[in-house]
Amino acid sequence: MARIETTFARLKQQGRKALIPYITAGDPLPRITVPLLHALVKAGADIVELGVPFSDPMADGPVIQRATERALVHGVSLRDVLTMVREFRTTDRDTPIVLMGYLNPVEVMGYERFATEAARAGVDGVLLVDLPPEEAGEVTPVLRRHGLDQVFLLAPTSPVERIRRIAGVASGFIYYVSLRGVTGAAHLDIDEVRGRLQAIRGETRLPLGVGFGINDPDTAARMAQLADAVIVGSALVKRMEERVNHPDTIIQDIPAFLASLRAAMDAGTSRSVAGGQR
């Protein structure tokens, strides 16, 4: 069983939900990334999304765009990201890593070479935000052949036909974008998310992760009662940006924030289970 599938199965058995933080590889300094990955896992991360820096991050808001720019100043490439994952794997064989980024760096490396090296490095899944399922015909078989899950995005505006198409090709989990707009947007509507997740669950058995707009423990706890995974990106990266002039403090401060989300999620799901047993 693949690491992502194993993780969700274990959490389901425990009555818990996955916490998935996102960071951009190489931000603010390349030497920070691997220690931060380990610190996030220790703080309660179940899966980690590792962003691959790209010069035109069109789906990202200004916070993550600036993180990408900081990483690119140090020349962080897709190959460097794979090296970071390989280093992480020397002491952590269990925590799934999902690379999140854009198609261009993968095309430049070549699909087969990328999949081969990613699998060898210890990558578990890939989310290419600008590769819709309609255009993934060349990529999907290569990733599958190398045991890499392919995660796709669904949005509030996704029609049922698109939900079914993605449900038919996705693996690992499906990432539901809870807001209309780029990463870091606001105005999260919990009731709308609840309804959309119910509709998506009618088309797939895959776990559903929700991201965008989750920036505090209370929101994380409420979302954990609806989704199988809570994905937190901009809220972490913004805190990293605030400490960019003191990068070594990131290793302590960012995991502490993540731990507060983990505690709220676990407390919330425990109350939900207890309430259902009355």
Tab-separated table of C-alpha atoms in Angstrom:
chain	number	residue	atom	x	y	z
A	1	MET	CA	0.000	0.000	0.000
A	2	ALA	CA	1.344	3.452	-0.954
A	3	ARG	CA	2.322	5.893	1.795
A	4	ILE	CA	-0.552	8.312	1.130
A	5	GLU	CA	-3.151	5.541	1.182
A	6	THR	CA	-1.582	4.041	4.301
A	7	THR	CA	-1.652	7.402	6.074
A	8	PHE	CA	-5.328	8.044	5.381
A	9	ALA	CA	-6.240	4.474	6.380
A	10	ARG	CA	-4.386	4.841	9.685
A	11	LEU	CA	-6.007	8.195	10.455
A	12	LYS	CA	-9.473	6.873	9.635
A	13	GLN	CA	-8.939	4.004	12.026
A	14	GLN	CA	-7.887	6.511	14.699
A	15	GLY	CA	-10.864	8.781	14.035
A	16	ARG	CA	-8.547	11.646	13.065
A	17	LYS	CA	-8.101	13.864	10.018
A	18	ALA	CA	-4.937	14.576	8.060
A	19	LEU	CA	-3.099	17.853	8.511
A	20	ILE	CA	-1.202	18.805	5.359
A	21	PRO	CA	1.063	21.874	5.515
A	22	TYR	CA	2.508	23.471	2.400
A	23	ILE	CA	5.894	25.161	2.181
A	24	THR	CA	7.911	26.296	-0.816
A	25	ALA	CA	11.194	24.413	-1.177
A	26	GLY	CA	14.134	26.754	-0.674
A	27	ASP	CA	12.172	29.494	1.089
A	28	PRO	CA	13.677	31.540	2.637
A	29	LEU	CA	16.964	29.622	2.390
A	30	PRO	CA	17.611	26.167	0.922
A	31	ARG	CA	19.260	24.953	4.139
A	32	ILE	CA	16.015	25.590	6.056
A	33	THR	CA	13.767	23.271	4.039
A	34	VAL	CA	14.719	19.786	5.241
A	35	PRO	CA	14.959	20.685	8.959
A	36	LEU	CA	11.610	22.454	8.632
A	37	LEU	CA	10.025	19.386	7.032
A	38	HIS	CA	11.111	17.278	9.994
A	39	ALA	CA	9.894	19.921	12.441
A	40	LEU	CA	6.482	20.080	10.748
A	41	VAL	CA	6.107	16.313	11.007
A	42	LYS	CA	7.033	16.439	14.686
A	43	ALA	CA	4.419	19.182	15.161
A	44	GLY	CA	1.650	17.036	13.713
A	45	ALA	CA	1.844	17.060	9.919
A	46	ASP	CA	0.590	13.811	8.384
A	47	ILE	CA	1.489	14.616	4.770
A	48	VAL	CA	3.596	17.508	3.485
A	49	GLU	CA	3.094	19.471	0.282
A	50	LEU	CA	6.417	20.762	-0.974
A	51	GLY	CA	6.188	23.550	-3.519
A	52	VAL	CA	8.499	23.485	-6.534
A	53	PRO	CA	9.626	27.060	-7.310
A	54	PHE	CA	8.553	28.329	-10.724
A	55	SER	CA	8.959	31.739	-12.315
A	56	ASP	CA	5.287	32.128	-13.293
A	57	PRO	CA	3.156	30.816	-10.408
A	58	MET	CA	-0.142	31.987	-11.883
A	59	ALA	CA	-2.418	30.051	-9.498
A	60	ASP	CA	-0.737	31.414	-6.376
A	61	GLY	CA	-1.474	34.570	-4.476
A	62	PRO	CA	1.132	37.190	-3.569
A	63	VAL	CA	2.293	35.440	-0.375
A	64	ILE	CA	3.332	32.224	-2.117
A	65	GLN	CA	4.541	34.126	-5.189
A	66	ARG	CA	6.998	35.982	-2.974
A	67	ALA	CA	8.075	32.697	-1.391
A	68	THR	CA	8.797	31.343	-4.855
A	69	GLU	CA	10.794	34.455	-5.695
A	70	ARG	CA	12.873	34.056	-2.539
A	71	ALA	CA	13.630	30.453	-3.452
A	72	LEU	CA	14.511	31.335	-7.040
A	73	VAL	CA	16.996	33.945	-5.837
A	74	HIS	CA	18.988	30.951	-4.577
A	75	GLY	CA	18.534	29.096	-7.857
A	76	VAL	CA	16.383	26.326	-6.384
A	77	SER	CA	15.378	23.979	-9.208
A	78	LEU	CA	13.240	20.855	-9.496
A	79	ARG	CA	16.400	18.778	-9.229
A	80	ASP	CA	17.282	20.587	-5.976
A	81	VAL	CA	13.815	19.849	-4.632
A	82	LEU	CA	14.278	16.142	-5.333
A	83	THR	CA	17.613	16.284	-3.518
A	84	MET	CA	15.829	17.793	-0.505
A	85	VAL	CA	13.266	14.985	-0.527
A	86	ARG	CA	16.057	12.420	-0.762
A	87	GLU	CA	17.747	13.977	2.284
A	88	PHE	CA	14.449	14.017	4.193
A	89	ARG	CA	13.990	10.314	3.449
A	90	THR	CA	17.275	9.381	5.122
A	91	THR	CA	15.550	9.716	8.506
A	92	ASP	CA	11.819	9.731	7.680
A	93	ARG	CA	10.580	6.752	5.674
A	94	ASP	CA	6.901	7.151	6.533
A	95	THR	CA	5.596	10.694	5.984
A	96	PRO	CA	4.200	11.178	2.471
A	97	ILE	CA	5.590	14.021	0.381
A	98	VAL	CA	3.512	15.579	-2.404
A	99	LEU	CA	5.257	17.895	-4.849
A	100	MET	CA	3.053	20.833	-5.811
A	101	GLY	CA	3.959	23.004	-8.745
A	102	TYR	CA	3.639	23.637	-12.449
A	103	LEU	CA	4.081	21.500	-15.524
A	104	ASN	CA	6.952	23.387	-17.191
A	105	PRO	CA	9.822	22.158	-14.950
A	106	VAL	CA	8.560	18.588	-15.346
A	107	GLU	CA	8.396	18.958	-19.124
A	108	VAL	CA	11.920	20.343	-19.204
A	109	MET	CA	13.223	17.361	-17.233
A	110	GLY	CA	11.092	14.932	-19.226
A	111	TYR	CA	8.147	12.963	-17.860
A	112	GLU	CA	9.910	9.620	-17.629
A	113	ARG	CA	13.072	11.002	-16.098
A	114	PHE	CA	11.103	13.098	-13.617
A	115	ALA	CA	8.936	10.180	-12.505
A	116	THR	CA	11.954	7.902	-12.178
A	117	GLU	CA	13.965	10.371	-10.106
A	118	ALA	CA	10.989	11.487	-8.030
A	119	ALA	CA	10.159	7.895	-7.082
A	120	ARG	CA	13.784	7.154	-6.248
A	121	ALA	CA	14.001	10.288	-4.088
A	122	GLY	CA	10.951	9.237	-2.078
A	123	VAL	CA	8.211	11.442	-3.533
A	124	ASP	CA	4.714	10.000	-3.099
A	125	GLY	CA	2.466	12.273	-5.119
A	126	VAL	CA	2.428	15.090	-7.635
A	127	LEU	CA	0.001	17.991	-8.006
A	128	LEU	CA	0.547	20.028	-11.158
A	129	VAL	CA	-1.841	22.938	-10.844
A	130	ASP	CA	-1.811	23.877	-14.534
A	131	LEU	CA	-2.319	20.336	-15.832
A	132	PRO	CA	-6.048	19.566	-16.103
A	133	PRO	CA	-7.107	15.938	-16.520
A	134	GLU	CA	-8.093	16.610	-20.138
A	135	GLU	CA	-4.431	17.337	-20.931
A	136	ALA	CA	-2.781	14.794	-18.626
A	137	GLY	CA	-2.934	11.849	-21.001
A	138	GLU	CA	0.839	11.696	-21.490
A	139	VAL	CA	1.722	12.331	-17.855
A	140	THR	CA	-0.702	10.160	-15.876
A	141	PRO	CA	0.454	6.754	-17.190
A	142	VAL	CA	4.094	7.636	-16.497
A	143	LEU	CA	3.373	8.663	-12.915
A	144	ARG	CA	1.299	5.542	-12.312
A	145	ARG	CA	4.011	3.302	-13.686
A	146	HIS	CA	6.393	4.668	-11.082
A	147	GLY	CA	3.923	4.459	-8.201
A	148	LEU	CA	3.348	8.200	-7.905
A	149	ASP	CA	-0.117	9.414	-6.959
A	150	GLN	CA	-1.529	12.209	-9.097
A	151	VAL	CA	-3.535	14.725	-7.104
A	152	PHE	CA	-5.981	17.020	-8.882
A	153	LEU	CA	-7.788	20.198	-7.878
A	154	LEU	CA	-11.532	20.738	-7.749
A	155	ALA	CA	-13.085	24.170	-7.317
A	156	PRO	CA	-16.444	25.520	-6.103
A	157	THR	CA	-17.355	26.055	-9.745
A	158	SER	CA	-16.456	22.537	-10.940
A	159	PRO	CA	-19.479	20.953	-12.673
A	160	VAL	CA	-20.443	17.356	-12.018
A	161	GLU	CA	-18.914	16.238	-15.315
A	162	ARG	CA	-15.530	17.544	-14.249
A	163	ILE	CA	-15.849	16.020	-10.794
A	164	ARG	CA	-16.470	12.642	-12.421
A	165	ARG	CA	-13.554	13.052	-14.815
A	166	ILE	CA	-11.128	13.911	-12.008
A	167	ALA	CA	-12.521	11.149	-9.801
A	168	GLY	CA	-11.713	8.723	-12.583
A	169	VAL	CA	-8.031	9.638	-12.891
A	170	ALA	CA	-6.947	11.024	-9.490
A	171	SER	CA	-5.209	8.964	-6.845
A	172	GLY	CA	-4.026	9.569	-3.308
A	173	PHE	CA	-6.580	12.268	-2.541
A	174	ILE	CA	-8.478	15.093	-4.207
A	175	TYR	CA	-7.684	18.682	-3.284
A	176	TYR	CA	-10.824	20.803	-3.008
A	177	VAL	CA	-10.119	24.522	-3.372
A	178	SER	CA	-12.578	26.051	-0.942
A	179	LEU	CA	-12.423	29.571	-2.393
A	180	ARG	CA	-12.776	31.223	-5.734
A	181	GLY	CA	-9.449	32.882	-6.529
A	182	VAL	CA	-5.758	32.380	-5.895
A	183	THR	CA	-4.077	30.973	-2.796
A	184	GLY	CA	-4.358	33.182	0.244
A	185	ALA	CA	-7.827	34.507	-0.597
A	186	ALA	CA	-10.360	35.139	2.155
A	187	HIS	CA	-14.112	34.725	2.816
A	188	LEU	CA	-14.323	31.004	3.497
A	189	ASP	CA	-17.944	29.766	3.441
A	190	ILE	CA	-18.153	26.642	5.614
A	191	ASP	CA	-21.708	25.800	4.540
A	192	GLU	CA	-20.776	25.971	0.864
A	193	VAL	CA	-17.775	23.704	1.488
A	194	ARG	CA	-19.993	21.189	3.281
A	195	GLY	CA	-22.391	21.018	0.357
A	196	ARG	CA	-19.673	20.718	-2.247
A	197	LEU	CA	-17.868	17.966	-0.380
A	198	GLN	CA	-21.105	16.006	-0.154
A	199	ALA	CA	-21.519	16.304	-3.922
A	200	ILE	CA	-17.925	15.205	-4.580
A	201	ARG	CA	-18.245	12.241	-2.228
A	202	GLY	CA	-21.095	11.026	-4.373
A	203	GLU	CA	-18.585	10.509	-7.199
A	204	THR	CA	-15.443	9.174	-5.484
A	205	ARG	CA	-14.143	7.120	-2.570
A	206	LEU	CA	-10.852	9.037	-2.480
A	207	PRO	CA	-10.098	11.155	0.594
A	208	LEU	CA	-10.958	14.828	0.181
A	209	GLY	CA	-8.565	17.525	1.346
A	210	VAL	CA	-9.636	21.153	1.664
A	211	GLY	CA	-7.283	24.089	1.261
A	212	PHE	CA	-7.317	27.875	0.744
A	213	GLY	CA	-8.571	30.176	3.498
A	214	ILE	CA	-7.571	28.033	6.497
A	215	ASN	CA	-5.515	30.352	8.656
A	216	ASP	CA	-6.366	29.731	12.312
A	217	PRO	CA	-7.080	26.840	14.693
A	218	ASP	CA	-10.834	27.410	14.780
A	219	THR	CA	-11.200	27.246	11.003
A	220	ALA	CA	-8.943	24.193	10.856
A	221	ALA	CA	-11.071	22.445	13.493
A	222	ARG	CA	-14.334	23.202	11.694
A	223	MET	CA	-12.914	22.040	8.376
A	224	ALA	CA	-11.633	18.821	9.949
A	225	GLN	CA	-15.222	17.902	10.763
A	226	LEU	CA	-16.100	18.122	7.055
A	227	ALA	CA	-13.039	16.950	5.144
A	228	ASP	CA	-10.578	14.074	5.335
A	229	ALA	CA	-7.630	16.478	5.288
A	230	VAL	CA	-6.978	20.106	6.159
A	231	ILE	CA	-4.416	21.785	3.897
A	232	VAL	CA	-2.653	24.916	5.142
A	233	GLY	CA	-0.362	26.928	2.899
A	234	SER	CA	-0.498	30.716	2.831
A	235	ALA	CA	-0.984	31.013	6.588
A	236	LEU	CA	2.316	29.178	7.135
A	237	VAL	CA	4.207	30.903	4.345
A	238	LYS	CA	3.077	34.335	5.551
A	239	ARG	CA	4.498	33.605	8.991
A	240	MET	CA	7.720	32.486	7.370
A	241	GLU	CA	7.879	35.741	5.427
A	242	GLU	CA	7.525	37.718	8.660
A	243	ARG	CA	10.660	35.943	9.927
A	244	VAL	CA	12.668	36.127	6.721
A	245	ASN	CA	15.357	38.271	8.377
A	246	HIS	CA	15.681	35.715	11.188
A	247	PRO	CA	15.414	32.426	9.281
A	248	ASP	CA	16.617	30.201	12.096
A	249	THR	CA	13.563	31.163	14.196
A	250	ILE	CA	11.355	29.575	11.518
A	251	ILE	CA	12.278	26.065	12.660
A	252	GLN	CA	10.643	26.734	16.034
A	253	ASP	CA	7.901	29.261	15.293
A	254	ILE	CA	6.220	27.749	12.232
A	255	PRO	CA	5.861	24.228	13.702
A	256	ALA	CA	4.429	25.804	16.869
A	257	PHE	CA	1.662	27.380	14.801
A	258	LEU	CA	1.038	24.083	13.030
A	259	ALA	CA	0.837	22.305	16.375
A	260	SER	CA	-1.943	24.699	17.407
A	261	LEU	CA	-3.918	23.656	14.328
A	262	ARG	CA	-3.278	19.983	15.065
A	263	ALA	CA	-4.501	20.344	18.639
A	264	ALA	CA	-7.662	22.168	17.559
A	265	MET	CA	-8.402	19.585	14.856
A	266	ASP	CA	-7.962	16.656	17.226
A	267	ALA	CA	-10.079	18.293	19.925
A	268	GLY	CA	-12.803	19.090	17.424
A	269	THR	CA	-12.980	15.617	15.920
A	270	SER	CA	-12.965	14.061	19.392
A	271	ARG	CA	-15.985	16.168	20.369
A	272	SER	CA	-17.708	15.215	17.126
A	273	VAL	CA	-17.167	11.494	17.743
A	274	ALA	CA	-18.311	11.790	21.355
A	275	GLY	CA	-21.426	13.662	20.286
A	276	GLY	CA	-22.251	10.971	17.754
A	277	GLN	CA	-22.070	8.290	20.445
A	278	ARG	CA	-24.642	9.876	22.718
